[in-house]
Amino acid sequence: MTQIAEVIVDVPTMQTNTPYSYEIPPALVDQLQPGMRVVVPFGNGSRKVQGFVWQVKPDAKPDPDVVLKTIDTVMDPAPIVNAELMQLSDWLAHTTYAFTITCLQTMLPNALKAKYQKWVSPTEQLAANIRQQLFGDQSELLWDDSLSTDTVKQLLALNRQHLITVRYEVSNQSKVKKMMMIKPAMTVSELTAARSSLRKTAVKQATLLDYLIDHRDTISQPDLEHQLKLSSSSLKTGEANGWLTRKAVEVYRDPFQTAVVKTKPLKLNPDQNKAVSAICSATDHEQSETFLLEGVTGSGKTEVYLQAMANALSQGKQALMLVPEISLTPQIVGRVRGRFGKQVAVLHSGLSSGERFDEWRRIQRGEAQVVVGARSAVFAPLTHLGVIIVDEEHEGSYKQEDNPRYHARDVALWRGRYHHCPVVLGSATPSLESRARAEKNVYTRLLLPNRVNHQALPQVTIVDMTEELRHHKESNFSGVLLQALQTRLERGEQSLLMLNRRGYSSFVMCRDCGFVLQCPNCDISLTLHMDTKTMKCHYCGHEEPIPHVCPNCHGHHIRYYGTGTQKVEQELTELLPTARVIRMDVDTTRRKGAHERLLKRFGDHQADILLGTQMIAKGLDFPDVTLVGVLNADTALGLPDFRASERTFQLLTQVSGRAGRASKPGQVFIQTYNPDHYAIQLAKTQNYEQFFGREMQLRHRGNYPPYYFAVKLTVSDVEERKAAEAMVKIVRQLKTILSPQAIILGPTPGAIARVNKRYYYQLVIKYKRESQLDSALFKILGQAQKQSRGGLQIAIDRNPMSFM
DNA sequence: AGCACGCCGACT
DNA sequence: GTCGGCGTGCTC
């Protein structure tokens, strides 16, 4: 009996965002399963695209109107997307307004994305001279972007005349790493005989034979070459002579560079104990309960995670732990690996695509029982989840900023429900959304109020910089902070200095006419980068030399303003010439592994001061750091965003926790121009509860989340008028379906009106219940697709992290 | 997305 | 008269 396969094709458009039916060729009947990738013909030409089998069903009653095409080939021997993840991709597509195909691809490692190639070959009828000109001696020509427009024109014409044929190739990007394994193929006596019949000059072969005589087990070719200082040719000779066999074996790329020390579970304090047993009980009873684990820095949250995970493993289940990308330092991974060893797979952006693919395959094959990773690790194909941990659940990096715009925490909760397992959201400063749900008993609140060693919280001093400015010359360092740094230097202790970069950068301005160098593509000032001696745009990457003469008035009084980490570093070396400083920012951590190397150097006491941006606030645990300085606490406060206070409070609380984690007491200085702001005052005492109460009042008054839901809609176009017009139309359309209770903010031009030559307009809808909103937004997306040829782009972000 | 079809301006 | 420019519509 013939079968039909419903296939989601790799054509990310609104119109094709639906399964297409294909006939299953006889050879594949009863072989093909949902979740396998296939190659299918799609469209007018004979173009081939990749697709995912969505459903297999018997050919019930064929619709005479549509003639089905037949599936070309299968790309996988077994499904690469399991039933759970298929369901999840469907849910994701609906909740994030994304295409199903985009969701499927997001869940898989990049190595599994299709690679498309178009090949042309001559027919018999093609004139010999043209054939020679186009193809030379080759039988096929790759048709890609590298061809000249003239050649493309010529090919198109020839194709119309059927003088050439086009072949579409769909292939895997994935590469399975293979390694040659060497094994002796002769007995010792045979090898000894071969050894004695060698010519005297065959030194290399003699060493090889000696080795084979002494070592009878398998060894990898690179290892052997290294050990015996041989080249591969000697081994090939050995193979030809029948001394040994070489066999290519599939191996995993190993992303772990360092070995870890095995650790044992630590003794828990009563609070930790309570938390662990609550989570374990949910795992044991297969309850999809959500826990909000609230614990100040140093209260031992990680140990709670580890023991909850160990319990899941002991039940024959698996554990997934998400951590924010930025804190995915060897410190955290090391602790998990120290406890669970080889069962751990790691997924984060620092891996190469091959390493990522290999870790993913280990999980897929059930060879890893524990997965630690950043945002996208939430899609790890674990099949028997016993517990899911979301560490630092308030972190903004859990939200993906492009399609599908999902929040890893939401996906984690969905998977928890699917697997009937607990989800643990951990934080010292929970997001207001989560804390509010705990208040309503949607989540179970678990508290770790004490630091494990009963250390006192660091002593926090707020430094009023307006006051400082009056007494001293303009500087990034207040007198008290400088004094404290000096003391640490004398005592041989370490300090962390954080520069809050959000909404802040250094730029150049002409002192005579006030001219500020702008990006030609974006409406934003260029940022000064001393290391490359250039001015860069942080939005589009535009780069140009630093001007010495004002381009506007041709004056010579060009001056640097603002504070970049480089400038602070410079001032620091002038003020404290003996201090050894490590600077950590986007510039110094761009190269792979640079982040880890810098932290290791600091951990090894090769520096006194670690100066950095937000990235130093999280997950660091250096016992000799006794001073933390925040140079500019309030740059984020000035931003017109409802989460500005929350972010500031979280950041300050977190960075303060970095001081004095061991036996030595810590001290924190927060420099600010808003010393009385509640976010800063409450961060000083680490009073999360009071902050929560205060902030919730403000959110309630302003009709902000978590009291209201929000959707952000962004429209962009190279022509400002088109973007504005499209937005006006959208607003009109939305107003007809929205209830009077919904609140529309905007439309407003984007915070940076123009980015990369495109103009942005945006709109935020705040609402409580709008039954028609979803369908209206999908309709808007569909309409926008038609205009997308004109360059119009539209993005819909449900539950945006910011309104900017 | 990418391919074909279809309708208008500048060439042999 | 055609060649080829790109605006439109569709893809099982």
Short mmCIF file of N, CA and C (backbone and C1' of nucleotides) in Angstrom, two decimals, chain A residues 20-21 42-43 68-69 789, chain C residues 4-5 8-12:
data_model
loop_
_atom_site.label_atom_id
_atom_site.label_comp_id
_atom_site.label_asym_id
_atom_site.label_seq_id
_atom_site.Cartn_x
_atom_site.Cartn_y
_atom_site.Cartn_z
N TYR A 20 3.91 19.67 3.57
CA TYR A 20 3.55 19.32 2.20
C TYR A 20 3.53 17.80 2.08
N SER A 21 2.59 17.29 1.27
CA SER A 21 2.45 15.82 1.14
C SER A 21 3.30 15.29 0.01
N PHE A 42 10.92 20.47 -4.93
CA PHE A 42 9.99 21.52 -4.48
C PHE A 42 10.00 22.69 -5.45
N GLY A 43 8.83 23.08 -5.88
CA GLY A 43 8.73 24.25 -6.75
C GLY A 43 8.66 23.86 -8.22
N LEU A 68 0.83 14.22 -6.37
CA LEU A 68 1.92 14.30 -5.40
C LEU A 68 3.27 14.00 -6.06
N LYS A 69 4.27 14.71 -5.62
CA LYS A 69 5.63 14.38 -6.02
C LYS A 69 6.16 13.30 -5.06
N ARG A 789 9.83 41.78 -0.51
CA ARG A 789 10.69 42.01 -1.67
C ARG A 789 11.13 43.46 -1.74
P DG C 4 19.09 37.84 -24.30
"O5'" DG C 4 18.62 38.71 -23.05
"C5'" DG C 4 18.95 40.10 -22.99
"C4'" DG C 4 18.01 40.80 -22.05
"C3'" DG C 4 17.91 40.19 -20.63
"O3'" DG C 4 17.89 41.23 -19.68
"C1'" DG C 4 15.79 40.51 -21.48
P DG C 5 18.92 41.41 -18.57
"O5'" DG C 5 18.14 42.23 -17.43
"C5'" DG C 5 18.20 43.66 -17.42
"C4'" DG C 5 16.81 44.26 -17.16
"C3'" DG C 5 16.15 43.81 -15.86
"O3'" DG C 5 16.59 44.64 -14.78
"C1'" DG C 5 14.58 43.85 -17.66
P DT C 8 4.12 43.98 -8.37
"O5'" DT C 8 3.26 42.75 -8.90
"C5'" DT C 8 3.88 41.68 -9.56
"C4'" DT C 8 2.93 40.51 -9.67
"C3'" DT C 8 2.37 39.99 -8.35
"O3'" DT C 8 1.15 39.29 -8.59
"C1'" DT C 8 3.98 38.46 -9.19
P DG C 9 0.29 38.71 -7.35
"O5'" DG C 9 0.13 37.16 -7.69
"C5'" DG C 9 0.56 36.65 -8.96
"C4'" DG C 9 0.78 35.14 -8.86
"C3'" DG C 9 0.29 34.49 -7.57
"O3'" DG C 9 -0.15 33.18 -7.93
"C1'" DG C 9 2.62 34.18 -7.73
P DC C 10 -0.92 32.24 -6.92
"O5'" DC C 10 0.04 30.97 -6.82
"C5'" DC C 10 0.36 30.23 -7.99
"C4'" DC C 10 1.49 29.30 -7.67
"C3'" DC C 10 1.25 28.45 -6.42
"O3'" DC C 10 1.43 27.09 -6.77
"C1'" DC C 10 3.37 29.51 -6.32
P DT C 11 0.93 25.94 -5.74
"O5'" DT C 11 2.28 25.13 -5.56
"C5'" DT C 11 3.12 24.87 -6.69
"C4'" DT C 11 4.53 24.65 -6.20
"C3'" DT C 11 4.63 23.65 -5.04
"O3'" DT C 11 5.79 22.86 -5.25
"C1'" DT C 11 5.67 25.65 -4.44
P DC C 12 5.64 21.31 -5.33
"O5'" DC C 12 4.11 21.09 -5.04
"C5'" DC C 12 3.57 19.83 -5.21
"C4'" DC C 12 4.08 18.86 -4.18
"C3'" DC C 12 3.31 17.55 -4.19
"O3'" DC C 12 4.11 16.51 -3.70
"C1'" DC C 12 2.69 18.80 -2.28
#
